[in-house]
Amino acid sequence: MATAGTSLVFRQLFEKESSTYTYLLADKDSKEAVLIDPVVDTVERDAKLLSDLGLKLVYVMNTHCHADHITGTGKLKSLLPGCKSVISKASSAKADILVEDGQNIKFGKFALEVRSTPGHTNGCVTYVLLDGSIHMAFTGDALLIRGCGRTDFQEGSAATLFESVTGKIFSLPDDTLLFPAHDYKGQTVTTVAEEKQHNPRLTQTKEKFIDIMDNLGLAYPKQIDRALPANLKDGEQD
């Protein structure tokens, strides 16, 4: 799907084991492309799609240091030499480019603004597409569709997450399309306006939100002991 009225190429891809979305964005004129949140198990699919579309991968980016899957950044750099990995400096993870709040990642005539949105982890960021004709943001695990990322591990903080979402994501235009890193109910996209009105956690007061997050009683992430050490090293596995 190419977005109407622009030369933006956009694909939303899915990895079923961890219910992770990977996003491909590219400038169809320059052929420069970025991938957001790739998964190691599906990098061959991603590389083939890039080849099929005649695109050159310049950046492979993570919204945070994931605990539920191993990132595909390291493997993609081997398959497609020349692309550079990107993650936030606050994540304490290894990458070619360590970004901070307010920086831009450029591909062709487009750019993604880095917005620091910690709370799920210290290093979470949201990538906001800078394009006048369409508003899009990639929220990672900070904001999910009618939900949000857990805050009970990896330096998580419910109070910080509430401030991140309300201050850095809900401040975007209401028609901004929000694309999360995961969904477990078959949904693919939401908007700022929808989440402001319908998110059952983030429509609460800050105090109530903290109480909800502190009492979720979630199970220990099943892949964290395998995924986290690899993701701190740009997807390198021992």
Coordinates of C-alpha atoms in Angstrom, one line a residue:
M1 CA 0.0 0.0 0.0
A2 CA 1.4 3.4 -1.0
T3 CA -0.1 6.2 0.9
A4 CA -2.3 8.4 -1.3
G5 CA -0.9 11.8 -2.2
T6 CA 2.7 11.0 -1.2
S7 CA 5.6 8.9 -2.4
L8 CA 5.6 7.0 0.9
V9 CA 5.7 3.2 0.6
F10 CA 4.2 1.5 3.7
R11 CA 3.8 -2.1 4.8
Q12 CA 2.7 -3.6 8.1
L13 CA 4.1 -7.1 8.7
F14 CA 3.4 -9.6 11.4
E15 CA 5.3 -12.2 13.4
K16 CA 2.8 -14.6 14.9
E17 CA 4.9 -16.2 17.7
S18 CA 5.4 -12.9 19.6
S19 CA 2.5 -11.1 17.9
T20 CA 5.0 -8.4 16.8
Y21 CA 4.4 -5.9 14.0
T22 CA 7.3 -4.9 11.8
Y23 CA 7.0 -1.8 9.7
L24 CA 8.5 -1.0 6.4
L25 CA 8.6 2.7 5.3
A26 CA 10.3 3.9 2.1
D27 CA 10.5 6.7 -0.3
K28 CA 9.5 5.3 -3.7
D29 CA 11.5 7.9 -5.5
S30 CA 14.9 7.5 -3.8
K31 CA 14.2 3.9 -2.9
E32 CA 15.6 4.5 0.6
A33 CA 13.8 2.4 3.3
V34 CA 13.7 1.8 7.0
L35 CA 12.4 -1.2 9.0
I36 CA 11.0 -0.7 12.5
D37 CA 11.0 -3.6 15.1
P38 CA 12.2 -6.5 12.9
V39 CA 12.1 -10.0 14.3
V40 CA 15.0 -12.4 13.8
D41 CA 12.7 -15.2 12.7
T42 CA 11.2 -13.2 9.8
V43 CA 14.2 -11.3 8.4
E44 CA 14.3 -13.4 5.2
R45 CA 10.7 -12.4 4.5
D46 CA 11.6 -8.7 5.1
A47 CA 14.7 -8.9 2.9
K48 CA 12.7 -10.5 0.1
L49 CA 10.0 -7.8 0.3
L50 CA 12.7 -5.1 0.1
S51 CA 14.1 -6.8 -3.0
D52 CA 10.8 -7.3 -4.6
L53 CA 10.0 -3.6 -4.2
G54 CA 13.5 -2.5 -5.4
L55 CA 14.2 -0.8 -2.1
K56 CA 17.5 -0.1 -0.3
L57 CA 17.4 -0.6 3.5
V58 CA 19.3 2.3 5.1
Y59 CA 18.2 2.0 8.7
V60 CA 16.8 -0.9 10.8
M61 CA 15.3 0.5 14.0
N62 CA 14.0 -0.7 17.3
T63 CA 11.5 1.2 19.5
H64 CA 13.1 -0.4 22.6
C65 CA 15.1 -3.3 23.8
H66 CA 12.5 -6.1 23.4
A67 CA 12.0 -8.9 25.9
D68 CA 9.6 -11.1 23.9
H69 CA 11.6 -11.7 20.8
I70 CA 15.1 -11.4 19.4
T71 CA 15.5 -8.4 17.1
G72 CA 16.3 -8.9 13.5
T73 CA 18.7 -6.0 13.3
G74 CA 22.0 -8.0 13.5
K75 CA 20.9 -10.6 10.9
L76 CA 19.5 -7.9 8.5
K77 CA 22.9 -6.1 8.6
S78 CA 24.5 -9.4 7.5
L79 CA 22.0 -10.0 4.8
L80 CA 21.9 -6.4 3.6
P81 CA 25.4 -4.8 4.1
G82 CA 25.3 -1.0 4.5
C83 CA 22.2 -0.6 6.6
K84 CA 22.7 0.7 10.1
S85 CA 20.9 -0.3 13.3
V86 CA 19.2 2.3 15.5
I87 CA 18.0 2.2 19.1
S88 CA 17.7 4.8 21.9
K89 CA 20.8 5.7 23.9
A90 CA 18.8 5.3 27.0
S91 CA 18.2 1.7 26.3
S92 CA 21.9 0.8 27.1
A93 CA 21.8 -1.5 24.1
K94 CA 24.3 -1.8 21.3
A95 CA 23.5 -0.3 17.8
D96 CA 25.3 1.7 15.1
I97 CA 23.3 4.8 15.9
L98 CA 22.1 5.7 19.4
V99 CA 19.3 8.3 19.3
E100 CA 17.8 10.7 21.7
D101 CA 14.7 12.8 22.0
G102 CA 14.2 15.2 19.2
Q103 CA 16.6 13.6 16.7
N104 CA 15.4 12.8 13.1
I105 CA 16.2 9.7 11.1
K106 CA 16.0 10.6 7.4
F107 CA 15.2 8.3 4.4
G108 CA 14.7 9.9 1.1
K109 CA 12.5 13.0 1.4
F110 CA 11.0 11.6 4.7
A111 CA 12.1 11.6 8.3
L112 CA 11.1 10.0 11.5
E113 CA 11.3 12.1 14.7
V114 CA 12.4 10.4 17.8
R115 CA 10.2 11.0 20.8
S116 CA 11.4 9.6 24.1
T117 CA 8.5 7.6 25.7
P118 CA 9.9 5.7 28.6
G119 CA 7.9 3.8 31.2
H120 CA 7.6 0.3 29.7
T121 CA 11.4 0.4 29.6
N122 CA 13.8 3.3 30.2
G123 CA 14.7 3.3 26.5
C124 CA 11.4 3.3 24.8
V125 CA 10.9 5.7 21.9
T126 CA 8.1 6.6 19.6
Y127 CA 8.9 7.3 15.9
V128 CA 6.8 10.0 14.4
L129 CA 6.6 10.4 10.6
L130 CA 7.3 14.0 9.6
D131 CA 5.1 14.4 6.5
G132 CA 2.4 17.0 6.0
S133 CA 0.0 14.9 4.1
I134 CA -0.4 12.0 6.6
H135 CA 0.1 11.7 10.4
M136 CA 1.7 8.4 11.5
A137 CA 3.5 7.3 14.7
F138 CA 5.1 4.0 15.7
T139 CA 4.6 3.7 19.4
G140 CA 6.4 0.4 20.2
D141 CA 5.2 -1.0 23.6
A142 CA 4.5 2.4 25.1
L143 CA 1.0 2.6 23.7
L144 CA -0.9 -0.4 22.4
I145 CA -4.4 -0.5 20.9
R146 CA -6.7 0.0 23.9
G147 CA -3.8 -0.8 26.2
C148 CA -0.1 -0.2 26.9
G149 CA 3.1 -2.0 27.7
R150 CA 3.6 -3.6 31.1
T151 CA 5.7 -1.7 33.6
D152 CA 6.8 -4.4 36.1
F153 CA 10.3 -5.2 34.7
Q154 CA 13.2 -3.6 32.7
E155 CA 13.1 -0.4 34.9
G156 CA 9.4 0.0 34.1
S157 CA 7.4 2.8 35.8
A158 CA 3.7 3.3 35.5
A159 CA 4.0 6.9 36.5
T160 CA 6.6 7.6 33.8
L161 CA 4.6 5.7 31.2
F162 CA 1.5 7.8 31.9
E163 CA 3.5 11.0 31.5
S164 CA 5.1 9.7 28.3
V165 CA 1.8 8.7 26.6
T166 CA -0.1 11.8 27.6
G167 CA 2.7 14.2 27.0
K168 CA 4.4 12.8 23.9
I169 CA 1.8 10.7 22.1
F170 CA -1.6 12.2 23.0
S171 CA -0.1 15.6 22.1
L172 CA 0.0 14.6 18.5
P173 CA -2.8 15.6 16.1
D174 CA -6.0 13.6 16.9
D175 CA -6.0 12.1 13.4
T176 CA -2.5 10.6 13.8
L177 CA -2.5 6.9 13.0
L178 CA -0.8 5.0 15.8
F179 CA 0.9 1.7 15.0
P180 CA 2.0 -0.4 18.0
A181 CA 4.7 -3.0 18.2
H182 CA 2.2 -5.7 19.2
D183 CA -1.5 -6.6 19.1
Y184 CA -3.0 -9.8 20.5
K185 CA -6.6 -9.4 19.3
G186 CA -6.3 -8.9 15.6
Q187 CA -6.3 -5.1 15.5
T188 CA -3.8 -3.3 13.4
V189 CA -4.0 0.5 13.9
T190 CA -5.6 3.1 16.0
T191 CA -5.6 6.9 16.3
V192 CA -4.8 9.5 19.0
A193 CA -8.5 10.5 19.2
E194 CA -9.6 6.8 19.7
E195 CA -7.1 6.1 22.4
K196 CA -7.9 9.4 24.2
Q197 CA -11.5 8.3 24.3
H198 CA -11.5 4.5 24.5
N199 CA -8.2 3.3 26.1
P200 CA -9.4 1.7 29.3
R201 CA -6.2 2.4 31.2
L202 CA -5.1 5.8 29.8
T203 CA -8.5 7.4 30.2
Q204 CA -8.1 7.1 33.9
T205 CA -6.4 9.5 36.3
K206 CA -2.7 9.1 36.8
E207 CA -3.3 7.6 40.3
K208 CA -5.8 5.1 39.0
F209 CA -3.6 4.2 36.0
I210 CA -0.7 3.4 38.4
D211 CA -3.0 1.2 40.5
I212 CA -4.2 -0.7 37.5
M213 CA -0.6 -1.3 36.3
D214 CA 0.6 -2.3 39.7
N215 CA -2.0 -5.0 39.9
L216 CA -2.0 -6.7 36.5
G217 CA -0.4 -9.9 37.8
L218 CA 1.2 -10.8 34.5
A219 CA 3.3 -13.9 33.9
Y220 CA 7.1 -13.7 33.5
P221 CA 7.8 -13.1 29.8
K222 CA 8.6 -16.5 28.3
Q223 CA 11.4 -15.4 26.0
I224 CA 13.0 -12.7 28.1
D225 CA 16.0 -14.8 29.3
R226 CA 16.9 -15.6 25.6
A227 CA 15.8 -12.4 24.0
L228 CA 17.1 -9.6 26.3
P229 CA 20.8 -10.6 26.3
A230 CA 20.8 -10.8 22.5
N231 CA 18.9 -7.6 22.1
L232 CA 21.4 -5.7 24.2
K233 CA 24.0 -6.7 21.6
D234 CA 22.1 -5.7 18.5
G235 CA 20.5 -9.1 18.1
E236 CA 23.8 -11.1 18.4
Q237 CA 23.2 -14.6 19.8
D238 CA 25.8 -16.5 21.8

